[in-house]
GROMACS .gro file of C-alpha atoms in nm:
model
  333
    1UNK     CA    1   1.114   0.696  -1.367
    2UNK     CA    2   1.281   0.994  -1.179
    3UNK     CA    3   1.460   0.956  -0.868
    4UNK     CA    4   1.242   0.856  -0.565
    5UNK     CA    5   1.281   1.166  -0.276
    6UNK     CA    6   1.353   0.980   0.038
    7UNK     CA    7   1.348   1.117   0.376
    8UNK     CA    8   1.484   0.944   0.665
    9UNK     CA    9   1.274   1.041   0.960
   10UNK     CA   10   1.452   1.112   1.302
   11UNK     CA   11   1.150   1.298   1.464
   12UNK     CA   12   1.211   1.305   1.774
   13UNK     CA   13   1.408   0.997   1.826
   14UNK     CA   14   1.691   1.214   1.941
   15UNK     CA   15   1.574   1.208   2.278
   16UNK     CA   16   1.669   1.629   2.304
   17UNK     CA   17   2.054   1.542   2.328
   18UNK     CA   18   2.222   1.743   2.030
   19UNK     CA   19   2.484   1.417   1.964
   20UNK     CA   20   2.226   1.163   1.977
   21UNK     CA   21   2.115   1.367   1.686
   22UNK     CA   22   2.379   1.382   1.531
   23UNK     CA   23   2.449   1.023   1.555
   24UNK     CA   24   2.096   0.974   1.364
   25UNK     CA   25   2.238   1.223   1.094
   26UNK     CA   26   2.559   1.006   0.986
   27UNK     CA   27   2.330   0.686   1.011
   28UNK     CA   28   2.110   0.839   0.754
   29UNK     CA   29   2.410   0.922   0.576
   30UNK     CA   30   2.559   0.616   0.588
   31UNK     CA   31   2.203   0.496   0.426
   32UNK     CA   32   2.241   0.742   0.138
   33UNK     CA   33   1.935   0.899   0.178
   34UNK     CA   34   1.823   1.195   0.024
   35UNK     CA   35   1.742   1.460   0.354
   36UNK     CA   36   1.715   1.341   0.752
   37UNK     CA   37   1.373   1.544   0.904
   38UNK     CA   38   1.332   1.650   1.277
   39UNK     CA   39   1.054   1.797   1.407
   40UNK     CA   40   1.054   2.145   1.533
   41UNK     CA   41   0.779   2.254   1.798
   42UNK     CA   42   0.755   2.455   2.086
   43UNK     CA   43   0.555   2.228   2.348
   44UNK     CA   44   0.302   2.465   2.499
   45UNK     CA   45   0.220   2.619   2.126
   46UNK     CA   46   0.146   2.274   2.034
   47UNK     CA   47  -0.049   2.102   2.317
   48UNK     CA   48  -0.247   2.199   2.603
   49UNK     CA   49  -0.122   2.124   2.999
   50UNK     CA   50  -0.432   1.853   2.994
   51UNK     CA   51  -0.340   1.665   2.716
   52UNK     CA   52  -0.272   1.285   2.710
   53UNK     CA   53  -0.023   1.111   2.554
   54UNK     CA   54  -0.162   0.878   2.240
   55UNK     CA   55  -0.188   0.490   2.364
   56UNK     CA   56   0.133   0.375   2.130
   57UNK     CA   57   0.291   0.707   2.305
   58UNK     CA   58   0.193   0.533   2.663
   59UNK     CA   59   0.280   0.220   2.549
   60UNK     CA   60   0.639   0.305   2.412
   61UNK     CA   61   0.762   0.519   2.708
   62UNK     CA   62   0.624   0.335   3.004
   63UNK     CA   63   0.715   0.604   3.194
   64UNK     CA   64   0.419   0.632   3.419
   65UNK     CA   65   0.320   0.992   3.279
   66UNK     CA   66   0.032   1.088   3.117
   67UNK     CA   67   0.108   1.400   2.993
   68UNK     CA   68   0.154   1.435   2.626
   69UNK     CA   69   0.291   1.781   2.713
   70UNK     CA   70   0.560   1.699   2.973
   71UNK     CA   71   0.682   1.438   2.727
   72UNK     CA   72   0.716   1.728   2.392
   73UNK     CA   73   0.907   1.981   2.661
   74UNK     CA   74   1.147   1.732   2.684
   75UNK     CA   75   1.235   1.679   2.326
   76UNK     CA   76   1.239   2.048   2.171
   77UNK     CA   77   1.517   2.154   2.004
   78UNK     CA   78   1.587   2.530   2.024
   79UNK     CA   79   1.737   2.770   1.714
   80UNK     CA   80   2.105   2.706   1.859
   81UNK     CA   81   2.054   2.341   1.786
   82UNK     CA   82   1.839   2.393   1.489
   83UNK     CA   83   2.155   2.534   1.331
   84UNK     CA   84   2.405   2.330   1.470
   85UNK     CA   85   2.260   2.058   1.322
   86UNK     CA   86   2.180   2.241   0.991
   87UNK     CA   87   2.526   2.305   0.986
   88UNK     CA   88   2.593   1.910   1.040
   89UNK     CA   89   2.424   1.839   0.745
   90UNK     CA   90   2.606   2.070   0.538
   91UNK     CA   91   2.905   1.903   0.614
   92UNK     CA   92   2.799   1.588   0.584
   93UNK     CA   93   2.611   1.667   0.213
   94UNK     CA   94   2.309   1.618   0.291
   95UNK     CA   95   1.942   1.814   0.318
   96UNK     CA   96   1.823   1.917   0.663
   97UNK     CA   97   1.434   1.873   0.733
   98UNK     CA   98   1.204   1.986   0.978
   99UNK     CA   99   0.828   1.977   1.080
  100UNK     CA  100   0.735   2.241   1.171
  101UNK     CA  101   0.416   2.206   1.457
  102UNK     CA  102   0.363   2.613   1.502
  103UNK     CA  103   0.330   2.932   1.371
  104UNK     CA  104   0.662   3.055   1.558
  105UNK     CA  105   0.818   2.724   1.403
  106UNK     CA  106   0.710   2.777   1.068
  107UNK     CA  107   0.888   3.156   1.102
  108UNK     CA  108   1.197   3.003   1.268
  109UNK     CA  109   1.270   2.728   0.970
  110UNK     CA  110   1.184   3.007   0.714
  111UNK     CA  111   1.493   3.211   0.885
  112UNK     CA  112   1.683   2.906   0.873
  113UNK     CA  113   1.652   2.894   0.502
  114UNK     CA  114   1.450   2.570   0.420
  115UNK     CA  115   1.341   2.498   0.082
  116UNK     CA  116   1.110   2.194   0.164
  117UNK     CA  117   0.816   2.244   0.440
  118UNK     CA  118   0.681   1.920   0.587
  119UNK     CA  119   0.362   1.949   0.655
  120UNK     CA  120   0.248   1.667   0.903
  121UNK     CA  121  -0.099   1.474   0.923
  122UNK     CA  122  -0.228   1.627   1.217
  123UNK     CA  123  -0.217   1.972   1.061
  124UNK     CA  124  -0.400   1.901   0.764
  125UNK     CA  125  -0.753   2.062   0.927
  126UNK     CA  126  -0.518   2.320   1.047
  127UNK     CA  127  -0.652   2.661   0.798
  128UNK     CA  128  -0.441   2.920   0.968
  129UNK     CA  129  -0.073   2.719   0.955
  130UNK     CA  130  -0.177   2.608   0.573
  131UNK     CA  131  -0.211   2.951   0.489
  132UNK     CA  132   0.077   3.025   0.647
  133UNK     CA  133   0.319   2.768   0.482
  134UNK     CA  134   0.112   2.803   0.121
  135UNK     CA  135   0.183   3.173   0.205
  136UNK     CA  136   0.612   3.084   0.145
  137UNK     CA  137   0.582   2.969  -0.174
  138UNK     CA  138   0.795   2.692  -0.140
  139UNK     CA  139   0.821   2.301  -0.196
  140UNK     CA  140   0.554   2.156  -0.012
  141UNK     CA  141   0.534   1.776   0.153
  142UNK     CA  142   0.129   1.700   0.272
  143UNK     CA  143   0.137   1.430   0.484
  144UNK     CA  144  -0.294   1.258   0.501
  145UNK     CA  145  -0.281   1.025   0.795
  146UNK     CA  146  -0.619   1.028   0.926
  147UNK     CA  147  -0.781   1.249   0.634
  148UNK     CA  148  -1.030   1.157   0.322
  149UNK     CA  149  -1.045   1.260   0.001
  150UNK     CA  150  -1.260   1.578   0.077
  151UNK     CA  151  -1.023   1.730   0.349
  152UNK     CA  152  -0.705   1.679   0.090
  153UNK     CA  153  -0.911   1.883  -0.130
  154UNK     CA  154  -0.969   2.127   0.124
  155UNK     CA  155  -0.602   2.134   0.251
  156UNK     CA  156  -0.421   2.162  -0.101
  157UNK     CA  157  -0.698   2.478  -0.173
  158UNK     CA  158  -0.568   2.650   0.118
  159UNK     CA  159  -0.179   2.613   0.005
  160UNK     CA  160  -0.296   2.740  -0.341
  161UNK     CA  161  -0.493   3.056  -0.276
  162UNK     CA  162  -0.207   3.104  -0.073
  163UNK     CA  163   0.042   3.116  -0.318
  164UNK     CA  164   0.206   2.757  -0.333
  165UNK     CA  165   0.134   2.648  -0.672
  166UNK     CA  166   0.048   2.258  -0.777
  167UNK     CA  167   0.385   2.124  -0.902
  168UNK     CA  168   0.590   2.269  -0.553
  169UNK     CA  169   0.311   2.020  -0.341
  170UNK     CA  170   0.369   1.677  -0.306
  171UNK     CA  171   0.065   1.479  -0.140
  172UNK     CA  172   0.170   1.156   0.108
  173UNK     CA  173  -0.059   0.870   0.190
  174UNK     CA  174  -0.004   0.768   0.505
  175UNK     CA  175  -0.183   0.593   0.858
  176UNK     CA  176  -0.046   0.763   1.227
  177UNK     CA  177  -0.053   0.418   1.386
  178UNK     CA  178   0.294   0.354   1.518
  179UNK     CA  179   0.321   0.082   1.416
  180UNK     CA  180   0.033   0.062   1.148
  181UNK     CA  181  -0.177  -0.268   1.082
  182UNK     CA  182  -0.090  -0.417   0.741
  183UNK     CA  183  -0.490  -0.432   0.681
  184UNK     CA  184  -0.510  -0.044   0.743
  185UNK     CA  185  -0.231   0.036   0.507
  186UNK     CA  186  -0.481   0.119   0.195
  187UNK     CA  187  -0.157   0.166  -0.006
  188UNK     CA  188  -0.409   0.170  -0.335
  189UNK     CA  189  -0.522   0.478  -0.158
  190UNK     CA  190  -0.189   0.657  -0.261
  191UNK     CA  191  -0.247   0.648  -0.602
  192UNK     CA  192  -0.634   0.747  -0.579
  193UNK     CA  193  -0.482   1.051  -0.413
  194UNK     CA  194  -0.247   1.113  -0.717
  195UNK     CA  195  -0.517   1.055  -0.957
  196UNK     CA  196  -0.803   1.264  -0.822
  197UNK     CA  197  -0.587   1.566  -0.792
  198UNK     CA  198  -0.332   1.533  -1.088
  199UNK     CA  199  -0.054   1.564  -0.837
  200UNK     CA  200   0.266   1.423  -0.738
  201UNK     CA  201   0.237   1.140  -0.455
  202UNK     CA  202   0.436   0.918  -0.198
  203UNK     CA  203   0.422   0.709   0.147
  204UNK     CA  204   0.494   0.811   0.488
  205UNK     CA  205   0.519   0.457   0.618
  206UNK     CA  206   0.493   0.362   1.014
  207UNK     CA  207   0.443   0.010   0.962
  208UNK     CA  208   0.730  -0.259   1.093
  209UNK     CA  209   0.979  -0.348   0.781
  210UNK     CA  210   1.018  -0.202   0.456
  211UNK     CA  211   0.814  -0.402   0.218
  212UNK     CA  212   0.521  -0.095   0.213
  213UNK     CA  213   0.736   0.192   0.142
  214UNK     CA  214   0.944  -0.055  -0.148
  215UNK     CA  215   0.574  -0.143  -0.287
  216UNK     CA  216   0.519   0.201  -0.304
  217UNK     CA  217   0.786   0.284  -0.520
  218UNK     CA  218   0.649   0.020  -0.721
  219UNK     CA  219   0.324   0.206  -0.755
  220UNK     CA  220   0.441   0.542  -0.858
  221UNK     CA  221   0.549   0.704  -0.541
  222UNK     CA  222   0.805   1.030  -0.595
  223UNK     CA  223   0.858   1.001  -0.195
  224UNK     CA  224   0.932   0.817   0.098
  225UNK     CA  225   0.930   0.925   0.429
  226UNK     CA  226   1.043   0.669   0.727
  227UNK     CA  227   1.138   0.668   1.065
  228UNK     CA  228   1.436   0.543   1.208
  229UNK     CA  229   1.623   0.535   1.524
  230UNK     CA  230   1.960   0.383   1.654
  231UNK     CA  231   1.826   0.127   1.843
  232UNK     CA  232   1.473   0.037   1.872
  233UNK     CA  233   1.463  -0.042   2.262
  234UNK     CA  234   1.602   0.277   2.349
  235UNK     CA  235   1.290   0.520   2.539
  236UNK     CA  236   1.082   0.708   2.360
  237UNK     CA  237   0.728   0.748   2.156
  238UNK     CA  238   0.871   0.637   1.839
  239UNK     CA  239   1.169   0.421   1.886
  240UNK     CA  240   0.970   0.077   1.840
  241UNK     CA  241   0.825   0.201   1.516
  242UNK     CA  242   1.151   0.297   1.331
  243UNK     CA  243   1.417   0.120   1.115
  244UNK     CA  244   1.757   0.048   1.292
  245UNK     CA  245   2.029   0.130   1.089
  246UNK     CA  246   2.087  -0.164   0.887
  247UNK     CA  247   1.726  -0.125   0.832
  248UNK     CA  248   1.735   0.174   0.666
  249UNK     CA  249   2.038   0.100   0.434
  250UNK     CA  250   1.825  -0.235   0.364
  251UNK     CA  251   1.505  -0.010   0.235
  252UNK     CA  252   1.745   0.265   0.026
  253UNK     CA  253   1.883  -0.063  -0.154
  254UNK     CA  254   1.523  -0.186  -0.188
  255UNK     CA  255   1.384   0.127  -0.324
  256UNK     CA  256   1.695   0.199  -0.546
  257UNK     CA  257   1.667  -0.142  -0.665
  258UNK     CA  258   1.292  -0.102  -0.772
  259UNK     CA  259   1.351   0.230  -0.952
  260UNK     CA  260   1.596   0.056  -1.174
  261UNK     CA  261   1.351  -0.250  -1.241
  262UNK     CA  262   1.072  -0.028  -1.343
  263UNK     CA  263   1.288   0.050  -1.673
  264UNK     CA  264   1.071   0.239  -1.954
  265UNK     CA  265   0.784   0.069  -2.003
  266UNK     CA  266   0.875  -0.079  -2.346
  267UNK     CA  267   0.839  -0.468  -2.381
  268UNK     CA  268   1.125  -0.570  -2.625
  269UNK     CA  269   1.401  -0.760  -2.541
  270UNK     CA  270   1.639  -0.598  -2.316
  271UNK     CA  271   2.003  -0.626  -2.348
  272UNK     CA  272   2.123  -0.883  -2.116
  273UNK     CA  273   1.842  -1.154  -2.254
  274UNK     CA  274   1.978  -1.077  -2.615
  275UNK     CA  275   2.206  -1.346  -2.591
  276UNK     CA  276   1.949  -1.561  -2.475
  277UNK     CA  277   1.734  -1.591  -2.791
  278UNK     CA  278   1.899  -1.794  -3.020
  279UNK     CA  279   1.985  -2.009  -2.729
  280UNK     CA  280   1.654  -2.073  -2.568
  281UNK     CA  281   1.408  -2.035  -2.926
  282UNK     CA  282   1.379  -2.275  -3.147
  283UNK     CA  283   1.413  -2.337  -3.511
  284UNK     CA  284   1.281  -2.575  -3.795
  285UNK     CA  285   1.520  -2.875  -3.870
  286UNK     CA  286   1.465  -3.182  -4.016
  287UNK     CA  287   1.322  -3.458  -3.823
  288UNK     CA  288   1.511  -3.733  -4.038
  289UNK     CA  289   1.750  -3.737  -4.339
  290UNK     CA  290   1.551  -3.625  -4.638
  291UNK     CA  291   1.665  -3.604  -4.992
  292UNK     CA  292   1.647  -3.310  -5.228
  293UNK     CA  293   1.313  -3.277  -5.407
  294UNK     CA  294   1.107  -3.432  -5.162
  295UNK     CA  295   0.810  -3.287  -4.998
  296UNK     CA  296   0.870  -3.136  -4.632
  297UNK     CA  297   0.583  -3.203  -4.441
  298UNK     CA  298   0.478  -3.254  -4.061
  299UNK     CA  299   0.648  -3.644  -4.086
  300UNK     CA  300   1.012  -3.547  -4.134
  301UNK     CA  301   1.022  -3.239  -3.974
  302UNK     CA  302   1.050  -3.073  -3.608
  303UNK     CA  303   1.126  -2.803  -3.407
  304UNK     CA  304   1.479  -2.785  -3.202
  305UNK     CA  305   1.674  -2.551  -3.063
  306UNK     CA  306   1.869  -2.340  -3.126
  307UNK     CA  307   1.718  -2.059  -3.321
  308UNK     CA  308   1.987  -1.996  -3.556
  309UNK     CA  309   1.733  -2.122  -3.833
  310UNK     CA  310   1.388  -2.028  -4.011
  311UNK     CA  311   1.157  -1.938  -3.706
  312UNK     CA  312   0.875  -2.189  -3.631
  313UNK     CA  313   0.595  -1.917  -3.683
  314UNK     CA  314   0.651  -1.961  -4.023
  315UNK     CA  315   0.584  -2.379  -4.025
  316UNK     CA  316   0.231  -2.288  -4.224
  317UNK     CA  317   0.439  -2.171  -4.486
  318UNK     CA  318   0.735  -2.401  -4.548
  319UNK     CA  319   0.509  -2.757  -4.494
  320UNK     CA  320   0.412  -2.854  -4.858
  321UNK     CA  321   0.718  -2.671  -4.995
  322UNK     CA  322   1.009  -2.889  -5.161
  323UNK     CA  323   1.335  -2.950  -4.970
  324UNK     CA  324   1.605  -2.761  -5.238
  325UNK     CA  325   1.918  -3.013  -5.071
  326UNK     CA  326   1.962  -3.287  -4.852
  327UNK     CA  327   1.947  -3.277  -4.528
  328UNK     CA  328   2.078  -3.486  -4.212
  329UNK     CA  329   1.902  -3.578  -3.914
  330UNK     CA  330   1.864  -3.259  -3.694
  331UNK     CA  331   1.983  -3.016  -4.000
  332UNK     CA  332   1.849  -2.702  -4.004
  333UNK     CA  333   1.589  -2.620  -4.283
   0.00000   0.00000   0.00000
């Protein structure tokens, strides 16, 4: 099994202060994760005046505003930051991710020199910004909260008349409830997704804990995307939903654990129960003394441990047969 991609999500738990990010970037690097993501909009590109903030959004902040706009103008992060941080990462070894939510944001992380473009769920019925990412040609991460089958068909036919061929796209399952029910996870739904479209798959997980995301591994998944924050009672949309630190170091061990345990597929014996078979298999040994030349039959002999003797599958074949010595009490045949 190939390494599992995993992406520790800051979003916008950064609260728009440039060292609370890059606090979040040496706690995902502390977790040994493979990139840290941010989300790069420009507020009144992505959202009209009028528009409300999502109930969990609401219910997070407790602010007393309503506006889903006044709350994204606060948390943008302009192309100074974008590459002060970028230039964080560098130093720190690991990948810098964004979201992009816009076309202007899309141009700007292009400048920047990203590799990977993060696609999120509420784009995915979004023709003109698919075209425009499929358009760069380069590694692709579809997130599918909210979609079915037909508009991931739809979406990943965009990115490839635009140029973004099959093996640069890799298709997340995920739910946009923060946090999201167990009972709406659907995890099965991740692999139907690989399945139908021959295509490379993962989990975007929002639920509390880390057993989904480490069941995904389990189930195929090349990629894990998750948010976290520093502490989970600090304000803000997504805090509540996100791993703490420890958290997050407790899911990389989880998932690193699991892609070890999956192993090849092969059922043989592996290498640290080797030891184990003579001690805990059996063998055919007398059951009493007998004397050379008689008869071994089911009356005077058993099966014992250890297996250092003939091996009981072959009892059919040495009852009837004629003992060639003597043998002791508990002797092996």
């Amino acid at each position: 099994m190939s390494r599992v991609f995993i992406i520790a999500e800051a979003g916008v738990n950064h609260n728009g202060s440039v060292e609370l990010a890059k606090k979040l970037i040496d706690v995902a690097v502390d977790a040994k994760v493979d990139a840290v993501k941010f989300q790069t909009f420009k507020a009144e590109k992505l959202v009209s005046k009028d528009a409300k903030k999502a109930k969990y959004q609401s219910k997070n902040m407790n602010d007393g505003d309503d506006s889903q706009y006044n709350m994204l103008k606060k948390l943008e992060l302009d192309i100074d930051t974008h590459k002060e941080l970028i230039s964080y990462c560098n130093t720190k070894n690991i990948m810098f991710l964004s979201t992009p939510f816009d076309h202007d944001s899309i141009d700007m992380l292009d400048s920047l020199g990203l590799e990977i473009f993060k696609i999120p769920s509420g784009e995915i019925t979004n023709l003109p910004y698919l075209r425009h990412i499929g358009s760069l040609k380069k590694q692709v991460i579809l997130s599918t909260g909210m979609a079915n089958i037909g508009e991931i068909e739809d979406a990943l036919d965009i990115l490839y008349k635009a140029g973004t061929i099959k093996e640069n796209i890799t298709v997340l399952h995920a739910n946009t409830m923060y946090p999201t029910p167990m009972e709406d996870v659907n995890l099965n739904a991740m692999v139907t997704i690989g399945k139908t479209f021959d295509i490379k798959y993962g989990y975007s997980d929002h639920t509390l804990g880390i057993e989904v995301p480490t069941a995904a591994v389990a189930m195929g998944a090349s990629c894990i995307e998750k948010h976290f924050t520093l502490d989970k009672t600090m304000s803000g949309p997504d805090h509540k939903a996100s791993l703490e630190p420890h958290e997050l170091k407790d899911m990389v061990k989880a998932i690193r654990n699991i892609e070890v345990a999956m192993g090849d597929g092969i059922k043989k014996p592996s290498r640290s129960e080797t030891p184990n078979i003579q001690i805990a298999r059996k063998s055919i040994v007398a059951l009493h003394d007998i004397k050379k030349g008689e008869m071994l039959t089911e009356n005077n002999l058993t099966i014992k441990r250890p297996a250092k003797g003939i091996n009981p599958m072959r009892w059919d074949e040495i009852i009837g047969t004629i003992a060639q010595k003597d043998y002791k009490a508990d002797e092996l045949i």
